[in-house]
PDB file of C-alpha atoms and ligand atoms in Angstrom:
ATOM      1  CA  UNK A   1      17.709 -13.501  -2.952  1.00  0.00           C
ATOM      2  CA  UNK A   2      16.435 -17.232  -3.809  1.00  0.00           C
ATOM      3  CA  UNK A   3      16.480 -16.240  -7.787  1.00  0.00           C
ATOM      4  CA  UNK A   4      13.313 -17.982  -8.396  1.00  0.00           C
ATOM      5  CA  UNK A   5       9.441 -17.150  -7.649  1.00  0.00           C
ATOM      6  CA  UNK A   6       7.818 -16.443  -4.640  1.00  0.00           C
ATOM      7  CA  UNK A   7       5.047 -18.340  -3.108  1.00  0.00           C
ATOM      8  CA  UNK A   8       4.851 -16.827  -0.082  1.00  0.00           C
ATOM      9  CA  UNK A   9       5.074 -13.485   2.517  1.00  0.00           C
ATOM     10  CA  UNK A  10       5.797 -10.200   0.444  1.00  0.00           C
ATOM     11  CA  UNK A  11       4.899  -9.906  -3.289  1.00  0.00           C
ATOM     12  CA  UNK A  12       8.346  -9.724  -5.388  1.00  0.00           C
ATOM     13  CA  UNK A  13       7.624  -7.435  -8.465  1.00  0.00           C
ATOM     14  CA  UNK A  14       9.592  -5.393 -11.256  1.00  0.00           C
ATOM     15  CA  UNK A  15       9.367  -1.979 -12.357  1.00  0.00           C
ATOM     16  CA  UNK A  16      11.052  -1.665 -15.564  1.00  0.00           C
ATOM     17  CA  UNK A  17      13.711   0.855 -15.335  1.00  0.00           C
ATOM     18  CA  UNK A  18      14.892   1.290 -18.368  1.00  0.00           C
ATOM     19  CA  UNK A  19      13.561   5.235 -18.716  1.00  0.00           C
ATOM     20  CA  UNK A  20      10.926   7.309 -17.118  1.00  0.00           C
ATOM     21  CA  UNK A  21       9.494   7.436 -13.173  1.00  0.00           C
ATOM     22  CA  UNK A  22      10.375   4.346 -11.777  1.00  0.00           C
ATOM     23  CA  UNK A  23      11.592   5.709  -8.590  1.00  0.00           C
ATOM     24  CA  UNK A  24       7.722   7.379  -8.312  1.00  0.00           C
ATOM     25  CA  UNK A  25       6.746   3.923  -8.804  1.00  0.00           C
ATOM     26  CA  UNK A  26       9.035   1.602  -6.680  1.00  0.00           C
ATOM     27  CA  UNK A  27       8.289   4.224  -3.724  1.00  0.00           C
ATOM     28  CA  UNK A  28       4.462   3.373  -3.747  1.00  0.00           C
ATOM     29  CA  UNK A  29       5.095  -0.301  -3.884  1.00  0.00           C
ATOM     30  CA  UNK A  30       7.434  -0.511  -1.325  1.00  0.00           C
ATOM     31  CA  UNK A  31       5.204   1.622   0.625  1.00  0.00           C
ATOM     32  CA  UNK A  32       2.666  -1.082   0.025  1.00  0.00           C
ATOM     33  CA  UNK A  33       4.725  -3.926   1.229  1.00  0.00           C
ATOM     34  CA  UNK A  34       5.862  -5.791  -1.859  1.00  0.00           C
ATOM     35  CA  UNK A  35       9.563  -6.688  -2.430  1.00  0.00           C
ATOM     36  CA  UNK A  36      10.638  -4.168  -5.608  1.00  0.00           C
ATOM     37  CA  UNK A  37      13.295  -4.897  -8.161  1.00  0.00           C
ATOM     38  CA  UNK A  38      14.704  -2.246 -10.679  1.00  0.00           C
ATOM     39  CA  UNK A  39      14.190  -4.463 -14.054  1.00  0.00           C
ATOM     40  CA  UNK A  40      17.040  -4.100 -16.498  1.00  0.00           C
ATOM     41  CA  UNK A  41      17.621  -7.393 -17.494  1.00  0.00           C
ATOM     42  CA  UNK A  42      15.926 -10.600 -18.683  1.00  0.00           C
ATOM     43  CA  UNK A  43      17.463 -12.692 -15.191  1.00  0.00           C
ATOM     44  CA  UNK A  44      15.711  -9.406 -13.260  1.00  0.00           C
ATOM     45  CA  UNK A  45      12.560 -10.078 -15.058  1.00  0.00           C
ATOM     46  CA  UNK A  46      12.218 -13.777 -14.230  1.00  0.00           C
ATOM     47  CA  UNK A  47      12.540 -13.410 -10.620  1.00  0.00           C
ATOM     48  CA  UNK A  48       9.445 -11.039 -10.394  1.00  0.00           C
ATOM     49  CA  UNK A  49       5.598 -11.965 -10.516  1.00  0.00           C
ATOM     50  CA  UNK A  50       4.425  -8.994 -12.103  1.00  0.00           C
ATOM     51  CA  UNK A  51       6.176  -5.819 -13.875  1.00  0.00           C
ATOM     52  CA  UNK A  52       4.991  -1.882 -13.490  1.00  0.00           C
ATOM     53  CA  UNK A  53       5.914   0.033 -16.943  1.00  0.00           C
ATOM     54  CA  UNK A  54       5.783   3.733 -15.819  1.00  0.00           C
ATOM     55  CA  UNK A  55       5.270   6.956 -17.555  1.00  0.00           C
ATOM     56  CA  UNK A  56       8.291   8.470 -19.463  1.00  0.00           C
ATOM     57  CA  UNK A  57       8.699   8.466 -23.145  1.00  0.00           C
ATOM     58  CA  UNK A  58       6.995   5.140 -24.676  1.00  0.00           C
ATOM     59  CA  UNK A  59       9.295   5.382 -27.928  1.00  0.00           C
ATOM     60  CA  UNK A  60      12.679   5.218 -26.058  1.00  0.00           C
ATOM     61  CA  UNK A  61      12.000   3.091 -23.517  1.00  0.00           C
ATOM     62  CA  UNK A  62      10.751   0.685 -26.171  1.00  0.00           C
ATOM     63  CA  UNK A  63      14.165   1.178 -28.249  1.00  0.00           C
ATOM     64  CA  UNK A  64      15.832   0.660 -25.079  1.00  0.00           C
ATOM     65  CA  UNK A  65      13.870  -2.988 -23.857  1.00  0.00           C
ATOM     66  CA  UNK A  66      14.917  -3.905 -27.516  1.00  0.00           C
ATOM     67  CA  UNK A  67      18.811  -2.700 -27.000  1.00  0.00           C
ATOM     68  CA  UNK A  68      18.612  -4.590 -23.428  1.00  0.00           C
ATOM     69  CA  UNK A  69      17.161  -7.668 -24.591  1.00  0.00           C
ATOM     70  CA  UNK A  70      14.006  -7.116 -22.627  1.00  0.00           C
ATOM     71  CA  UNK A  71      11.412  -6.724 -25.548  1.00  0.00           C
ATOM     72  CA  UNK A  72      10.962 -10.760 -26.206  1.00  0.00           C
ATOM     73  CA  UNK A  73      10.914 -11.917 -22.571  1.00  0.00           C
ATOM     74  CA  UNK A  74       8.440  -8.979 -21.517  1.00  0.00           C
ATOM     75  CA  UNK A  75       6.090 -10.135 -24.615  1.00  0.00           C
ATOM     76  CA  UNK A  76       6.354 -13.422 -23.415  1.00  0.00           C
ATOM     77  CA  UNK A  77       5.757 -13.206 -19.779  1.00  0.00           C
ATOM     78  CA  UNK A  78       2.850 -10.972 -20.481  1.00  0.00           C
ATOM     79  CA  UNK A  79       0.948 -12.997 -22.745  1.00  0.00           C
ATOM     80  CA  UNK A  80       1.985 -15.897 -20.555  1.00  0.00           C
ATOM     81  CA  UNK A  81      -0.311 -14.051 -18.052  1.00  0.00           C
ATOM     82  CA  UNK A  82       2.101 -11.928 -15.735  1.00  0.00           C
ATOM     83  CA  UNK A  83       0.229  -8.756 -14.413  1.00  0.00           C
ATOM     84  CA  UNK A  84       1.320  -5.608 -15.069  1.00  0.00           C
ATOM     85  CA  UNK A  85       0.666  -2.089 -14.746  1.00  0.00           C
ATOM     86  CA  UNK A  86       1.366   0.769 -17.376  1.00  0.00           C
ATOM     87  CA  UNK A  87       0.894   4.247 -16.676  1.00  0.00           C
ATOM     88  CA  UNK A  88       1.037   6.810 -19.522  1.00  0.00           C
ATOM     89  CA  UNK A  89       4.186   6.072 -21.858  1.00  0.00           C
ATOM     90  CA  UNK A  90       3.628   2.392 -20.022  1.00  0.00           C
ATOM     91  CA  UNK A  91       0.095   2.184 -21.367  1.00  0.00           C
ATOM     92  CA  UNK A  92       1.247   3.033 -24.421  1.00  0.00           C
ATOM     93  CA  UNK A  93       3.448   0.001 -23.956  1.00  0.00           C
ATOM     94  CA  UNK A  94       0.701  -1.985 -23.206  1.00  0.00           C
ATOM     95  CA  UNK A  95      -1.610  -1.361 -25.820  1.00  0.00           C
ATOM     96  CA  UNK A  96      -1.781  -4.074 -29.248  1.00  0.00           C
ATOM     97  CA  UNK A  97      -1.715  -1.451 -31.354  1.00  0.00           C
ATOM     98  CA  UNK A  98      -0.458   2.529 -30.762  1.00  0.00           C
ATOM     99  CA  UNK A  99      -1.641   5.394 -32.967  1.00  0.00           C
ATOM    100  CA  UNK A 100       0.285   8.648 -33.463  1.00  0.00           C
ATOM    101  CA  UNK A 101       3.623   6.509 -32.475  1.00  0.00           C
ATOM    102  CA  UNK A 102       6.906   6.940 -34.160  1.00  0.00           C
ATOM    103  CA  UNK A 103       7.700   4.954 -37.389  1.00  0.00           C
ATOM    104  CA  UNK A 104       9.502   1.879 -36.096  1.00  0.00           C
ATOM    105  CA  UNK A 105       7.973   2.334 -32.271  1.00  0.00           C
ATOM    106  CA  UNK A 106       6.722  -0.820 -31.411  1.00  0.00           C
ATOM    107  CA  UNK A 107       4.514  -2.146 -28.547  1.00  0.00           C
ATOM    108  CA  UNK A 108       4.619  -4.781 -25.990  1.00  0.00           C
ATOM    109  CA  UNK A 109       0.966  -5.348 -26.441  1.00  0.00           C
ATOM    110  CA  UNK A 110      -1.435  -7.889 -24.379  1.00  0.00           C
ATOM    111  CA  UNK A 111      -4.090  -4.756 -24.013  1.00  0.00           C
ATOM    112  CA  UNK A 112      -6.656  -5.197 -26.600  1.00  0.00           C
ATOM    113  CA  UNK A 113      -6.726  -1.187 -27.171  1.00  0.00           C
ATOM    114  CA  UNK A 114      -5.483   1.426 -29.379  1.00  0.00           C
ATOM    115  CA  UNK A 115      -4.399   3.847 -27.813  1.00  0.00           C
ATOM    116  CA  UNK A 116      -2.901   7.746 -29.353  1.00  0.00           C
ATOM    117  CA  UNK A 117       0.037   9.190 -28.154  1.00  0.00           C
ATOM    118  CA  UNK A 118      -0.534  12.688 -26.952  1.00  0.00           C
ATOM    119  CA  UNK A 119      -4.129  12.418 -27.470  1.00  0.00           C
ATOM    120  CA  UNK A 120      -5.014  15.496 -25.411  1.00  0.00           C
ATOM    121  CA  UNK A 121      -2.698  18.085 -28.592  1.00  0.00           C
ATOM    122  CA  UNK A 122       0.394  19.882 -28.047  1.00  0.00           C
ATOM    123  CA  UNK A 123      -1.507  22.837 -26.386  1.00  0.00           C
ATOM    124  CA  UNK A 124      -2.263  21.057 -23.021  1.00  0.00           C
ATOM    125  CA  UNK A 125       0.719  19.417 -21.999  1.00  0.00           C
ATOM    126  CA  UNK A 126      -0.342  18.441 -18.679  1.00  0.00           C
ATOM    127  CA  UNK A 127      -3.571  18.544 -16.626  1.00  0.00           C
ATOM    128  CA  UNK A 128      -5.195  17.262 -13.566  1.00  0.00           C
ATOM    129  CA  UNK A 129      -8.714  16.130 -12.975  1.00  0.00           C
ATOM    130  CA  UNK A 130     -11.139  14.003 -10.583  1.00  0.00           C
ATOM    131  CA  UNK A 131     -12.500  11.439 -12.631  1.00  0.00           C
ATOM    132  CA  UNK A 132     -15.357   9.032 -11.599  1.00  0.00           C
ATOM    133  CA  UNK A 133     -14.035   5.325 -10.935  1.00  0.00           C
ATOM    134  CA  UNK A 134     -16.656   3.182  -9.667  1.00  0.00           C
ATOM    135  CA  UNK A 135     -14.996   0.435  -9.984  1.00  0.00           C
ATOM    136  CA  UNK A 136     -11.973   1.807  -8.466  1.00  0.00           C
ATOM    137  CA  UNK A 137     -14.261   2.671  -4.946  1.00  0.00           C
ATOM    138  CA  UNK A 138     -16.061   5.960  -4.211  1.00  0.00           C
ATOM    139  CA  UNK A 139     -13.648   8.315  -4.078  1.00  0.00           C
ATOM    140  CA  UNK A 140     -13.288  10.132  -6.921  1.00  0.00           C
ATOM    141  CA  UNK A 141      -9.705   9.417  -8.327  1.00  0.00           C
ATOM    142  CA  UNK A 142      -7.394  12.295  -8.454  1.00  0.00           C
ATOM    143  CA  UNK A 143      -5.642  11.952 -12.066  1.00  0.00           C
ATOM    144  CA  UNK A 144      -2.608  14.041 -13.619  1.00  0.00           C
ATOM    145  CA  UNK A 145      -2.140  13.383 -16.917  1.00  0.00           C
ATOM    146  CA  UNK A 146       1.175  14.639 -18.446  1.00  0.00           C
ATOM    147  CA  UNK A 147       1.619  14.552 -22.616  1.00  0.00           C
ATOM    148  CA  UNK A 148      -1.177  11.464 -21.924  1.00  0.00           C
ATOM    149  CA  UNK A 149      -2.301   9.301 -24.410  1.00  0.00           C
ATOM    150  CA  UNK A 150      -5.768   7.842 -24.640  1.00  0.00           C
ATOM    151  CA  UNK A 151      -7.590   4.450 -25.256  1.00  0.00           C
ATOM    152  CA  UNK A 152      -9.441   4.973 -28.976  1.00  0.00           C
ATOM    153  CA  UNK A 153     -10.713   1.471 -29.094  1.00  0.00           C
ATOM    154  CA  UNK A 154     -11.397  -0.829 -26.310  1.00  0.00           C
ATOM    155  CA  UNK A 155     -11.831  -4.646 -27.347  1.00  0.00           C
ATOM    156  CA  UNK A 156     -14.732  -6.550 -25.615  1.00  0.00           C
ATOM    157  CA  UNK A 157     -12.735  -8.322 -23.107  1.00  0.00           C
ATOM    158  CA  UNK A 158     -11.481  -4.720 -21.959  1.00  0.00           C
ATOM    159  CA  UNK A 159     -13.173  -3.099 -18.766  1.00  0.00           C
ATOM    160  CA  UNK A 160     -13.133   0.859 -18.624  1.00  0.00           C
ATOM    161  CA  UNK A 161     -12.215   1.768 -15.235  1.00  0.00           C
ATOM    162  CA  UNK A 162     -12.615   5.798 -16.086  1.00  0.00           C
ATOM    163  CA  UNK A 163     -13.160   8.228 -18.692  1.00  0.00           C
ATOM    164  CA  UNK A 164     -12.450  11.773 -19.347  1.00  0.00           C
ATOM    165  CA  UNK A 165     -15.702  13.035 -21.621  1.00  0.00           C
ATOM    166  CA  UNK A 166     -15.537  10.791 -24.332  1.00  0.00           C
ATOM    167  CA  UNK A 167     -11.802   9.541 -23.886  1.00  0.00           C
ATOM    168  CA  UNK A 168     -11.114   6.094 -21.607  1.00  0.00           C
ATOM    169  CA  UNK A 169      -8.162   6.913 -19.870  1.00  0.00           C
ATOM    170  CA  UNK A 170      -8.181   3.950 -17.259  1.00  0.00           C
ATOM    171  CA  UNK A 171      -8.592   0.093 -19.009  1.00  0.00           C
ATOM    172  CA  UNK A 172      -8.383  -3.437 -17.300  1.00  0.00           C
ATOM    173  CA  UNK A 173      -8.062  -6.911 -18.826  1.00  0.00           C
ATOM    174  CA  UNK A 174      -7.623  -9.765 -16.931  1.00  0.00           C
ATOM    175  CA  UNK A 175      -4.039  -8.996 -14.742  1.00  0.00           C
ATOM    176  CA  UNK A 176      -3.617  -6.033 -17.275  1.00  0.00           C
ATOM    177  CA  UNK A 177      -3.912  -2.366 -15.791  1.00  0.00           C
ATOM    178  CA  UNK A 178      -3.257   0.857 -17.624  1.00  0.00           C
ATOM    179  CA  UNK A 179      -4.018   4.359 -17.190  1.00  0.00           C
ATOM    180  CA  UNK A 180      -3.268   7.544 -19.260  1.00  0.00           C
ATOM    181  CA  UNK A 181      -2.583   9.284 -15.759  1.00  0.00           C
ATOM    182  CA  UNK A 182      -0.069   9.348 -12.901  1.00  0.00           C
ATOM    183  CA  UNK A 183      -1.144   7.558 -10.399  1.00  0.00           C
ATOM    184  CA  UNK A 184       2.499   7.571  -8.874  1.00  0.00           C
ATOM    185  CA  UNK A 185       2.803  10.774  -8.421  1.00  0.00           C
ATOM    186  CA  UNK A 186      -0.792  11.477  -6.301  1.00  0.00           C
ATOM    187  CA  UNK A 187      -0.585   9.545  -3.669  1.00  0.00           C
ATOM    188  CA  UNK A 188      -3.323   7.524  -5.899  1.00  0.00           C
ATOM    189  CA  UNK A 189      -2.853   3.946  -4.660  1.00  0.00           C
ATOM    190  CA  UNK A 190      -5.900   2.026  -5.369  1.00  0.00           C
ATOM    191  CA  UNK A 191      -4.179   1.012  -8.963  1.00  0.00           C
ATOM    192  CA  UNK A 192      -1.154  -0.067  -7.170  1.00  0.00           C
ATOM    193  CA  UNK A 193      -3.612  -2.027  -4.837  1.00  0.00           C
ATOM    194  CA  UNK A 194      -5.219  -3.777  -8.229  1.00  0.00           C
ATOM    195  CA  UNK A 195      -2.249  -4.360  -9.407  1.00  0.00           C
ATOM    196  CA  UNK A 196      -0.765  -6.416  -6.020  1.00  0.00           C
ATOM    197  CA  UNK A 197      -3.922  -8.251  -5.771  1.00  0.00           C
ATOM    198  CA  UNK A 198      -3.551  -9.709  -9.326  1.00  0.00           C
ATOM    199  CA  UNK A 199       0.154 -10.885  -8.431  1.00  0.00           C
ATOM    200  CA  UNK A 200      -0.994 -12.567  -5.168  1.00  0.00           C
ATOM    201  CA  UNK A 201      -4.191 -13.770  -7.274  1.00  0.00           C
ATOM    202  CA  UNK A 202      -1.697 -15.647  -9.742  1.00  0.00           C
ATOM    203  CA  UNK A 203       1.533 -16.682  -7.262  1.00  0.00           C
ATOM    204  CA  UNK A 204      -1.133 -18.120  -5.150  1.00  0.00           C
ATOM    205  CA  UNK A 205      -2.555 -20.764  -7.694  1.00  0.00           C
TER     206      UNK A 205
HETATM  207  N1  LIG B   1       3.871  11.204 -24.502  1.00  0.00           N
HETATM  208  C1  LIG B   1       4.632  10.162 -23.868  1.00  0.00           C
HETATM  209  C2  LIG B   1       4.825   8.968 -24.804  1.00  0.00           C
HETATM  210  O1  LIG B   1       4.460   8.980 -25.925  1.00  0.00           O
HETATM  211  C3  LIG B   1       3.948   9.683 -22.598  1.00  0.00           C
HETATM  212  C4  LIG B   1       4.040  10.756 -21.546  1.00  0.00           C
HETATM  213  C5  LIG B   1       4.140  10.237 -20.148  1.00  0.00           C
HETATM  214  O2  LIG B   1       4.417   9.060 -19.898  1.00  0.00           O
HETATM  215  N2  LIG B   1       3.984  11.143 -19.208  1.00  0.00           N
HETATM  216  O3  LIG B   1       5.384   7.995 -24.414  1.00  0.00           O
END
């Protein structure tokens, strides 16, 4: 380990494992070629070029970045323009403003979206669907979506990748991905992809 940034040969990024399915997450990466660290701290954040925020439980793993000391340096490197990817509880984390969250549950923000927890009711906990991408390639994507949340407002600078009916459940903005589904945990990798092609777009400038 050099401690600083990468230029060069394999992409070095974060997943933020703080709560939730990182493993899910640092398995596709790896399996993609980039260089993954387990983010826990504020050093572990600086030495990656973009972070993954996966699925879990958006409340606690926000209470936890805050007990770690990770909440300021994630907001910063974010709106600093580090990529990132957040996948259900990590879209949630994503999003400027969260509807349906708990009282002091706070977001990291940089999505202009709002997005509701549990937005699909208590009644169906978890679903899977093939949704219509095409900006994600042909192939229909092949989406769980687990207590999912979904995007109720999209600002204009906010590109829907995919819908389900009337809900956006797939948003991108700039280096910013997030989906209200799983792709970890399909074998789904295109997002992954997106995401590894923004880091090498900004650690190549
Ligand atoms: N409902 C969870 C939350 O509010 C998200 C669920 C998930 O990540 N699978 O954070």
């Amino acid at each position: 380990m050099d401690g600083g940034r990468r230029t060069s040969g394999a992409p070095r990024v974060g997943v933020l494992a703080l709560q939730g399915d990182v493993r899910e997450h640092a398995a596709v990466l790896a399996a993609l070629g980039a260089q993954v660290v387990l983010v826990r701290s504020p050093a572990q954040l600086a030495a990656v070029d973009g972070l993954v925020l996966p699925g879990g439980e958006s409340s606690v793993i926000d209470k936890l970045a805050r007990s770690f000391g990770l909440r300021r340096p994630i907001v910063d490197r974010l709106s600093a323009g580090m990529p990132a990817l957040g996948t259900c509880a990590g879209l949630i984390l994503l999003a400027d403003r969260i509807l349906d969250g708990l009282p002091t549950q706070q977001s990291f923000g940089g999505l202009d979206v709002d997005v509701r927890r549990n937005a699909f009711g208590s009644q169906v906990d978890s679903f899977e669907a093939l949704l219509d991408a095409p900006a994600m390639g042909e192939a229909p994507l092949h989406a769980t979506f687990i207590r999912a949340p979904a995007v109720e407002r999209v600002g204009a600078s906010v590109e829907v990748l995919a819908s389900v009916g009337d809900r956006v459940v797939a948003v991108e903005q700039g280096a910013l991905l997030g989906t209200a589904f799983h792709p970890e945990v399909d074998g789904e990798l295109r997002f992954h992809r997106r995401f590894l092609a923004h880091v090498a777009r900004v650690t190549s400038v």
